[in-house]
PDB file of C-alpha atoms in Angstrom:
ATOM      1  CA  GLY A 166     133.730-109.239-107.875  1.00 41.00           C
ATOM      2  CA  THR A 167     136.716-107.180-108.873  1.00 40.00           C
ATOM      3  CA  TYR A 168     137.526-103.556-108.306  1.00 39.00           C
ATOM      4  CA  PRO A 169     140.079-101.088-109.686  1.00 41.00           C
ATOM      5  CA  GLY A 170     143.625-101.978-108.714  1.00 38.00           C
ATOM      6  CA  ASP A 171     142.770-105.636-107.983  1.00 41.00           C
ATOM      7  CA  ASN A 172     145.732-106.690-110.129  1.00 36.00           C
ATOM      8  CA  ILE A 173     148.091-105.387-107.422  1.00 33.00           C
ATOM      9  CA  ARG A 174     148.878-108.087-104.880  1.00 34.00           C
ATOM     10  CA  ASP A 175     150.604-107.892-101.494  1.00 39.00           C
ATOM     11  CA  GLY A 176     154.341-108.231-101.871  1.00 33.00           C
ATOM     12  CA  HIS A 177     154.354-107.903-105.672  1.00 32.00           C
ATOM     13  CA  PHE A 178     155.493-104.312-105.847  1.00 35.00           C
ATOM     14  CA  ALA A 179     158.659-102.288-105.316  1.00 33.00           C
ATOM     15  CA  GLY A 180     159.202 -99.010-103.506  1.00 35.00           C
ATOM     16  CA  VAL A 181     157.094 -99.906-100.455  1.00 37.00           C
ATOM     17  CA  ARG A 182     158.755-100.144 -97.081  1.00 38.00           C
ATOM     18  CA  ASN A 183     156.806-101.211 -93.989  1.00 37.00           C
ATOM     19  CA  LYS A 184     157.675 -99.091 -90.976  1.00 38.00           C
ATOM     20  CA  ALA A 185     156.889 -99.205 -87.290  1.00 35.00           C
ATOM     21  CA  LEU A 186     154.373 -96.668 -86.063  1.00 35.00           C
ATOM     22  CA  GLY A 187     155.972 -93.644 -84.504  1.00 34.00           C
ATOM     23  CA  SER A 188     155.896 -90.717 -86.913  1.00 39.00           C
ATOM     24  CA  GLN A 189     154.674 -87.404 -85.553  1.00 39.00           C
ATOM     25  CA  HIS A 190     151.362 -87.481 -87.411  1.00 41.00           C
ATOM     26  CA  LEU A 191     150.578 -90.900 -85.892  1.00 42.00           C
ATOM     27  CA  LEU A 192     151.307 -90.046 -82.282  1.00 41.00           C
ATOM     28  CA  SER A 193     148.107 -88.077 -81.714  1.00 41.00           C
ATOM     29  CA  LEU A 194     145.771 -90.655 -83.301  1.00 44.00           C
ATOM     30  CA  PRO A 195     143.658 -92.993 -81.148  1.00 42.00           C
ATOM     31  CA  ARG A 196     144.944 -96.495 -81.643  1.00 44.00           C
ATOM     32  CA  GLU A 197     145.410 -99.839 -79.929  1.00 46.00           C
ATOM     33  CA  HIS A 198     148.173-102.355 -80.449  1.00 54.00           C
ATOM     34  CA  GLY A 199     147.406-104.400 -83.539  1.00 76.00           C
ATOM     35  CA  ASN A 200     144.701-102.008 -84.778  1.00 87.00           C
ATOM     36  CA  SER A 201     147.018 -99.862 -86.921  1.00 91.00           C
ATOM     37  CA  ALA A 202     149.246-100.207 -89.968  1.00 94.00           C
ATOM     38  CA  SER A 203     151.634 -97.880 -91.766  1.00 94.00           C
ATOM     39  CA  GLY A 204     154.029 -97.975 -94.680  1.00 94.00           C
ATOM     40  CA  THR A 205     155.968 -95.811 -97.120  1.00 95.00           C
ATOM     41  CA  PHE A 206     154.576 -95.783-100.673  1.00 95.00           C
ATOM     42  CA  GLY A 207     155.926 -94.470-103.956  1.00 95.00           C
ATOM     43  CA  TYR A 208     154.802 -94.312-107.575  1.00 95.00           C
ATOM     44  CA  LEU A 209     154.416 -98.119-107.844  1.00 95.00           C
ATOM     45  CA  GLY A 210     151.837 -98.186-105.045  1.00 95.00           C
ATOM     46  CA  GLY A 211     151.025-101.050-102.700  1.00 95.00           C
ATOM     47  CA  ARG A 212     148.621-102.149 -99.987  1.00 95.00           C
ATOM     48  CA  LEU A 213     148.207-101.571 -96.243  1.00 95.00           C
ATOM     49  CA  THR A 214     146.314-104.189 -94.217  1.00 95.00           C
ATOM     50  CA  VAL A 215     145.272-104.162 -90.565  1.00 94.00           C
ATOM     51  CA  LEU A 216     145.585-107.861 -89.760  1.00 91.00           C
ATOM     52  CA  ASP A 217     142.493-109.869 -88.815  1.00 90.00           C
ATOM     53  CA  THR A 218     140.126-106.907 -89.266  1.00 93.00           C
ATOM     54  CA  GLY A 219     139.127-106.959 -92.934  1.00 94.00           C
ATOM     55  CA  VAL A 220     140.354-103.355 -93.274  1.00 96.00           C
ATOM     56  CA  SER A 221     142.837-102.464 -96.024  1.00 97.00           C
ATOM     57  CA  LEU A 222     144.008 -99.566 -98.169  1.00 97.00           C
ATOM     58  CA  LEU A 223     145.082-100.200-101.769  1.00 97.00           C
ATOM     59  CA  VAL A 224     147.305 -97.555-103.376  1.00 96.00           C
ATOM     60  CA  PRO A 225     147.230 -98.192-107.144  1.00 96.00           C
ATOM     61  CA  HIS A 226     150.187 -97.760-109.477  1.00 96.00           C
ATOM     62  CA  GLY A 227     150.436 -94.073-110.362  1.00 95.00           C
ATOM     63  CA  ALA A 228     148.337 -92.769-107.470  1.00 96.00           C
ATOM     64  CA  ILE A 229     151.414 -91.104-105.950  1.00 95.00           C
ATOM     65  CA  PRO A 230     153.356 -88.679-108.180  1.00 94.00           C
ATOM     66  CA  GLN A 231     156.572 -90.069-109.611  1.00 94.00           C
ATOM     67  CA  GLY A 232     159.549 -89.262-107.417  1.00 94.00           C
ATOM     68  CA  LYS A 233     157.376 -88.747-104.306  1.00 93.00           C
ATOM     69  CA  PHE A 234     157.216 -91.043-101.282  1.00 95.00           C
ATOM     70  CA  TYR A 235     154.397 -90.805 -98.741  1.00 94.00           C
ATOM     71  CA  GLU A 236     154.173 -92.488 -95.359  1.00 95.00           C
ATOM     72  CA  MET A 237     150.548 -93.577 -95.100  1.00 96.00           C
ATOM     73  CA  TYR A 238     148.569 -95.184 -92.292  1.00 96.00           C
ATOM     74  CA  LEU A 239     145.371 -96.948 -91.312  1.00 95.00           C
ATOM     75  CA  VAL A 240     143.903 -96.716 -87.796  1.00 93.00           C
ATOM     76  CA  LEU A 241     140.765 -98.374 -86.409  1.00 91.00           C
ATOM     77  CA  ASN A 242     139.132 -95.767 -84.183  1.00 85.00           C
ATOM     78  CA  LYS A 243     137.656 -97.622 -81.234  1.00 71.00           C
ATOM     79  CA  ALA A 244     137.289 -94.355 -79.328  1.00 57.00           C
ATOM     80  CA  GLU A 245     135.017 -92.975 -82.047  1.00 52.00           C
ATOM     81  CA  SER A 246     132.338 -95.648 -81.601  1.00 52.00           C
ATOM     82  CA  ALA A 247     130.320 -93.634 -79.080  1.00 47.00           C
ATOM     83  CA  LEU A 248     130.277 -90.655 -81.436  1.00 58.00           C
ATOM     84  CA  LEU A 249     128.992 -92.499 -84.494  1.00 64.00           C
ATOM     85  CA  PRO A 250     125.620 -91.565 -85.978  1.00 58.00           C
ATOM     86  CA  SER A 251     122.723 -93.700 -84.714  1.00 57.00           C
ATOM     87  CA  GLU A 252     119.672 -91.507 -85.087  1.00 59.00           C
ATOM     88  CA  GLY A 253     116.280 -93.014 -85.865  1.00 64.00           C
ATOM     89  CA  THR A 254     116.597 -96.133 -88.005  1.00 69.00           C
ATOM     90  CA  GLN A 255     120.250 -95.508 -88.914  1.00 83.00           C
ATOM     91  CA  THR A 256     122.858 -97.963 -87.645  1.00 89.00           C
ATOM     92  CA  VAL A 257     126.615 -98.367 -87.954  1.00 91.00           C
ATOM     93  CA  LEU A 258     127.645-101.238 -90.230  1.00 94.00           C
ATOM     94  CA  SER A 259     131.457-100.990 -90.238  1.00 94.00           C
ATOM     95  CA  PRO A 260     134.348 -99.894 -88.033  1.00 92.00           C
ATOM     96  CA  ALA A 261     135.319 -96.224 -88.129  1.00 92.00           C
ATOM     97  CA  VAL A 262     138.669 -96.053 -89.917  1.00 94.00           C
ATOM     98  CA  SER A 263     141.173 -93.229 -90.386  1.00 94.00           C
ATOM     99  CA  CYS A 264     143.442 -93.315 -93.414  1.00 95.00           C
ATOM    100  CA  GLY A 265     145.988 -90.631 -94.004  1.00 92.00           C
ATOM    101  CA  PRO A 266     147.681 -88.341 -93.736  1.00 93.00           C
ATOM    102  CA  THR A 267     144.964 -86.025 -94.975  1.00 90.00           C
ATOM    103  CA  GLY A 268     145.676 -83.476 -97.661  1.00 88.00           C
ATOM    104  CA  LEU A 269     147.905 -85.701 -99.810  1.00 90.00           C
ATOM    105  CA  LEU A 270     148.008 -85.011-103.532  1.00 89.00           C
ATOM    106  CA  LEU A 271     146.756 -88.195-105.227  1.00 94.00           C
ATOM    107  CA  CYS A 272     146.856 -88.645-109.002  1.00 95.00           C
ATOM    108  CA  ARG A 273     144.434 -91.575-108.876  1.00 95.00           C
ATOM    109  CA  PRO A 274     141.897 -92.697-106.245  1.00 95.00           C
ATOM    110  CA  VAL A 275     142.960 -95.122-103.531  1.00 97.00           C
ATOM    111  CA  ILE A 276     140.665 -97.983-102.494  1.00 97.00           C
ATOM    112  CA  LEU A 277     139.658 -98.290 -98.839  1.00 98.00           C
ATOM    113  CA  THR A 278     138.070-101.644 -97.972  1.00 97.00           C
ATOM    114  CA  LEU A 279     135.791-101.812 -94.926  1.00 97.00           C
ATOM    115  CA  PRO A 280     134.045-104.932 -93.604  1.00 96.00           C
ATOM    116  CA  HIS A 281     130.313-104.502 -92.954  1.00 96.00           C
ATOM    117  CA  CYS A 282     127.609-106.484 -91.150  1.00 95.00           C
ATOM    118  CA  ALA A 283     124.577-105.791 -93.367  1.00 94.00           C
ATOM    119  CA  ASP A 284     122.696-108.656 -94.953  1.00 94.00           C
ATOM    120  CA  VAL A 285     122.858-107.389 -98.526  1.00 92.00           C
ATOM    121  CA  SER A 286     120.031-109.725 -99.559  1.00 89.00           C
ATOM    122  CA  SER A 287     117.699-107.602 -97.440  1.00 82.00           C
ATOM    123  CA  PRO A 288     116.003-105.225 -99.892  1.00 80.00           C
ATOM    124  CA  ASP A 289     115.266-102.340 -97.558  1.00 87.00           C
ATOM    125  CA  TRP A 290     118.703-100.949 -96.701  1.00 92.00           C
ATOM    126  CA  ILE A 291     119.778 -97.430 -97.616  1.00 92.00           C
ATOM    127  CA  TYR A 292     123.579 -97.376 -97.458  1.00 94.00           C
ATOM    128  CA  GLN A 293     125.654 -94.281 -96.789  1.00 93.00           C
ATOM    129  CA  LEU A 294     129.308 -93.471 -96.424  1.00 95.00           C
ATOM    130  CA  LYS A 295     130.026 -90.823 -93.788  1.00 93.00           C
ATOM    131  CA  THR A 296     133.159 -88.893 -92.929  1.00 92.00           C
ATOM    132  CA  GLN A 297     134.194 -87.143 -89.749  1.00 88.00           C
ATOM    133  CA  ALA A 298     134.728 -83.404 -90.007  1.00 81.00           C
ATOM    134  CA  HIS A 299     137.360 -81.506 -88.038  1.00 75.00           C
ATOM    135  CA  GLN A 300     134.766 -80.583 -85.401  1.00 75.00           C
ATOM    136  CA  GLY A 301     134.037 -84.254 -84.746  1.00 76.00           C
ATOM    137  CA  SER A 302     130.617 -84.313 -86.425  1.00 82.00           C
ATOM    138  CA  TRP A 303     129.770 -86.895 -89.084  1.00 86.00           C
ATOM    139  CA  GLU A 304     128.756 -85.771 -92.569  1.00 89.00           C
ATOM    140  CA  GLU A 305     127.321 -87.755 -95.464  1.00 90.00           C
ATOM    141  CA  VAL A 306     129.724 -88.335 -98.345  1.00 92.00           C
ATOM    142  CA  VAL A 307     127.552 -90.434-100.639  1.00 93.00           C
ATOM    143  CA  THR A 308     124.423 -92.575-100.660  1.00 92.00           C
ATOM    144  CA  LEU A 309     124.881 -95.791-102.609  1.00 92.00           C
ATOM    145  CA  ASP A 310     123.041 -95.999-105.930  1.00 88.00           C
ATOM    146  CA  GLU A 311     122.646 -92.214-105.926  1.00 88.00           C
ATOM    147  CA  GLU A 312     126.125 -91.392-107.243  1.00 83.00           C
ATOM    148  CA  THR A 313     126.476 -88.659-109.863  1.00 82.00           C
ATOM    149  CA  LEU A 314     129.366 -87.287-111.904  1.00 81.00           C
ATOM    150  CA  ASN A 315     130.004 -84.831-109.047  1.00 83.00           C
ATOM    151  CA  THR A 316     130.037 -87.467-106.300  1.00 85.00           C
ATOM    152  CA  PRO A 317     133.392 -87.274-104.444  1.00 86.00           C
ATOM    153  CA  CYS A 318     133.798 -91.063-104.236  1.00 89.00           C
ATOM    154  CA  TYR A 319     132.390 -94.344-105.487  1.00 91.00           C
ATOM    155  CA  CYS A 320     131.418 -97.419-103.427  1.00 94.00           C
ATOM    156  CA  GLN A 321     131.251-101.040-104.551  1.00 94.00           C
ATOM    157  CA  LEU A 322     129.233-103.197-102.162  1.00 95.00           C
ATOM    158  CA  GLU A 323     129.950-106.892-101.702  1.00 96.00           C
ATOM    159  CA  ALA A 324     128.454-109.489 -99.375  1.00 95.00           C
ATOM    160  CA  LYS A 325     130.691-108.714 -96.374  1.00 95.00           C
ATOM    161  CA  SER A 326     132.763-105.698 -97.413  1.00 96.00           C
ATOM    162  CA  CYS A 327     132.581-102.365 -99.167  1.00 97.00           C
ATOM    163  CA  HIS A 328     135.303-101.042-101.500  1.00 97.00           C
ATOM    164  CA  ILE A 329     135.488 -97.239-101.549  1.00 96.00           C
ATOM    165  CA  LEU A 330     137.375 -95.226-104.189  1.00 95.00           C
ATOM    166  CA  LEU A 331     138.671 -92.104-102.461  1.00 94.00           C
ATOM    167  CA  ASP A 332     140.356 -88.955-103.743  1.00 93.00           C
ATOM    168  CA  GLN A 333     140.734 -87.614-100.190  1.00 92.00           C
ATOM    169  CA  LEU A 334     142.056 -89.470 -97.158  1.00 95.00           C
ATOM    170  CA  GLY A 335     140.292 -89.044 -93.826  1.00 94.00           C
ATOM    171  CA  THR A 336     138.054 -90.835 -91.306  1.00 94.00           C
ATOM    172  CA  TYR A 337     135.186 -92.867 -92.731  1.00 94.00           C
ATOM    173  CA  VAL A 338     132.403 -95.196 -91.611  1.00 94.00           C
ATOM    174  CA  PHE A 339     129.763 -97.178 -93.488  1.00 94.00           C
ATOM    175  CA  VAL A 340     126.192 -96.873 -92.146  1.00 93.00           C
ATOM    176  CA  GLY A 341     122.773 -98.118 -93.107  1.00 92.00           C
ATOM    177  CA  GLU A 342     119.227 -96.938 -92.693  1.00 90.00           C
ATOM    178  CA  SER A 343     116.231 -99.239 -92.692  1.00 86.00           C
ATOM    179  CA  TYR A 344     112.943 -98.014 -94.084  1.00 80.00           C
ATOM    180  CA  SER A 345     111.060-101.209 -93.178  1.00 79.00           C
ATOM    181  CA  ARG A 346     111.448-104.247 -90.949  1.00 76.00           C
ATOM    182  CA  SER A 347     112.963-106.274 -93.781  1.00 81.00           C
ATOM    183  CA  ALA A 348     116.490-104.895 -93.358  1.00 86.00           C
ATOM    184  CA  ILE A 349     118.750-107.341 -91.511  1.00 89.00           C
ATOM    185  CA  LYS A 350     122.016-106.655 -89.668  1.00 91.00           C
ATOM    186  CA  ARG A 351     124.303-109.640 -89.052  1.00 92.00           C
ATOM    187  CA  LEU A 352     125.428-110.180 -85.449  1.00 92.00           C
ATOM    188  CA  GLN A 353     127.674-112.698 -83.722  1.00 91.00           C
ATOM    189  CA  LEU A 354     127.856-114.008 -80.163  1.00 91.00           C
ATOM    190  CA  ALA A 355     131.227-114.145 -78.416  1.00 88.00           C
ATOM    191  CA  ILE A 356     131.369-116.272 -75.247  1.00 87.00           C
ATOM    192  CA  PHE A 357     134.353-116.039 -72.887  1.00 85.00           C
ATOM    193  CA  ALA A 358     135.110-118.405 -69.995  1.00 83.00           C
ATOM    194  CA  PRO A 359     138.051-118.747 -67.595  1.00 82.00           C
ATOM    195  CA  THR A 360     140.617-121.400 -68.503  1.00 82.00           C
ATOM    196  CA  ILE A 361     140.908-122.478 -64.876  1.00 81.00           C
ATOM    197  CA  CYS A 362     138.002-122.643 -62.411  1.00 78.00           C
ATOM    198  CA  THR A 363     138.783-123.173 -58.702  1.00 77.00           C
ATOM    199  CA  SER A 364     135.202-123.249 -57.444  1.00 78.00           C
ATOM    200  CA  LEU A 365     131.849-124.781 -58.290  1.00 77.00           C
ATOM    201  CA  GLU A 366     130.743-121.490 -59.831  1.00 80.00           C
ATOM    202  CA  TYR A 367     131.662-121.087 -63.483  1.00 78.00           C
ATOM    203  CA  SER A 368     131.393-117.575 -64.864  1.00 84.00           C
ATOM    204  CA  LEU A 369     130.693-116.892 -68.548  1.00 86.00           C
ATOM    205  CA  LYS A 370     130.745-113.565 -70.364  1.00 87.00           C
ATOM    206  CA  VAL A 371     128.534-113.306 -73.443  1.00 90.00           C
ATOM    207  CA  TYR A 372     128.819-110.409 -75.911  1.00 88.00           C
ATOM    208  CA  CYS A 373     126.589-109.615 -78.868  1.00 90.00           C
ATOM    209  CA  LEU A 374     128.775-108.046 -81.565  1.00 89.00           C
ATOM    210  CA  GLU A 375     128.507-106.889 -85.144  1.00 91.00           C
ATOM    211  CA  ASP A 376     129.475-109.700 -87.493  1.00 92.00           C
ATOM    212  CA  THR A 377     132.743-108.172 -88.704  1.00 92.00           C
ATOM    213  CA  PRO A 378     136.286-109.466 -88.015  1.00 90.00           C
ATOM    214  CA  ASP A 379     137.360-106.301 -86.210  1.00 88.00           C
ATOM    215  CA  ALA A 380     134.548-106.514 -83.644  1.00 86.00           C
ATOM    216  CA  LEU A 381     135.762-109.877 -82.359  1.00 79.00           C
ATOM    217  CA  LYS A 382     139.401-108.795 -82.390  1.00 75.00           C
ATOM    218  CA  VAL A 383     138.580-105.790 -80.190  1.00 69.00           C
ATOM    219  CA  MET A 384     136.959-108.084 -77.600  1.00 68.00           C
ATOM    220  CA  LEU A 385     139.757-110.656 -77.366  1.00 68.00           C
ATOM    221  CA  PRO A 386     142.004-108.715 -74.938  1.00 53.00           C
ATOM    222  CA  LEU A 387     139.197-108.636 -72.328  1.00 47.00           C
TER     223      LEU A 387
END
C-alpha cells in the first residue's frame, strides 16, 4: 500500500543535513548506540531512519514552514519497555519511539512508521496508538477503525508495520487488545552460542522476542 508522502525517497531531496547526535535536547533522552537518528530538515522535507529497526519518520514537502530549519530526531526507548501498558488482554506490539522535539509548528502531518508483531489476519485484535504524557503515564490517542474528524492522528495498518500521520511529535507505542483467543502475536526465537568452546559443555542462550526488527537488534550486543 501507499501512504501520504510516499513519493519522497531517501536522498532525493535538498535542504536536509544529517548530523551526529549531541544537541542539548538529545542529551537527556534514553538511547543506545545505533538506536537513534537525527537530521536537520527544511521546507523540502526528508526522512529519518533508525537502521535495521523498521522505524522511520517521513517529513513531507511543506510540513516545515518555508525559511525554517528544524533539527529532528528519532529514539527507540528501551528503558520505557517496563513502563508500557500491559493490563488484562492488552499487549505491546511495537517499540516505544520518541520523535521530536515536541512542540514544533508543523504545516502538514509527518508520518511515523513503526514495525509491529500482530498477525493482521487474526480478526479479533483491537489496535490502539498510545502516547506517553509528561508524568510518564500512557494515554490512548486513537483506536483504529474508530477515527473521527476530531481524531488527532490517522493510522494505516499494514502486514508488519503501521504508518501514523502525526500533527504533534512525542513518544508513541502501538498496542493491541484481544477480545478472544483468535488474536495472534508473532514471535521469534533468537539462539546465541559461543564462537569458541573450550570444554565439553556447550552453553546456548535462547530468547523469545517479538517478531520486529528492533527486538533482535536490541539483543545482539548481549
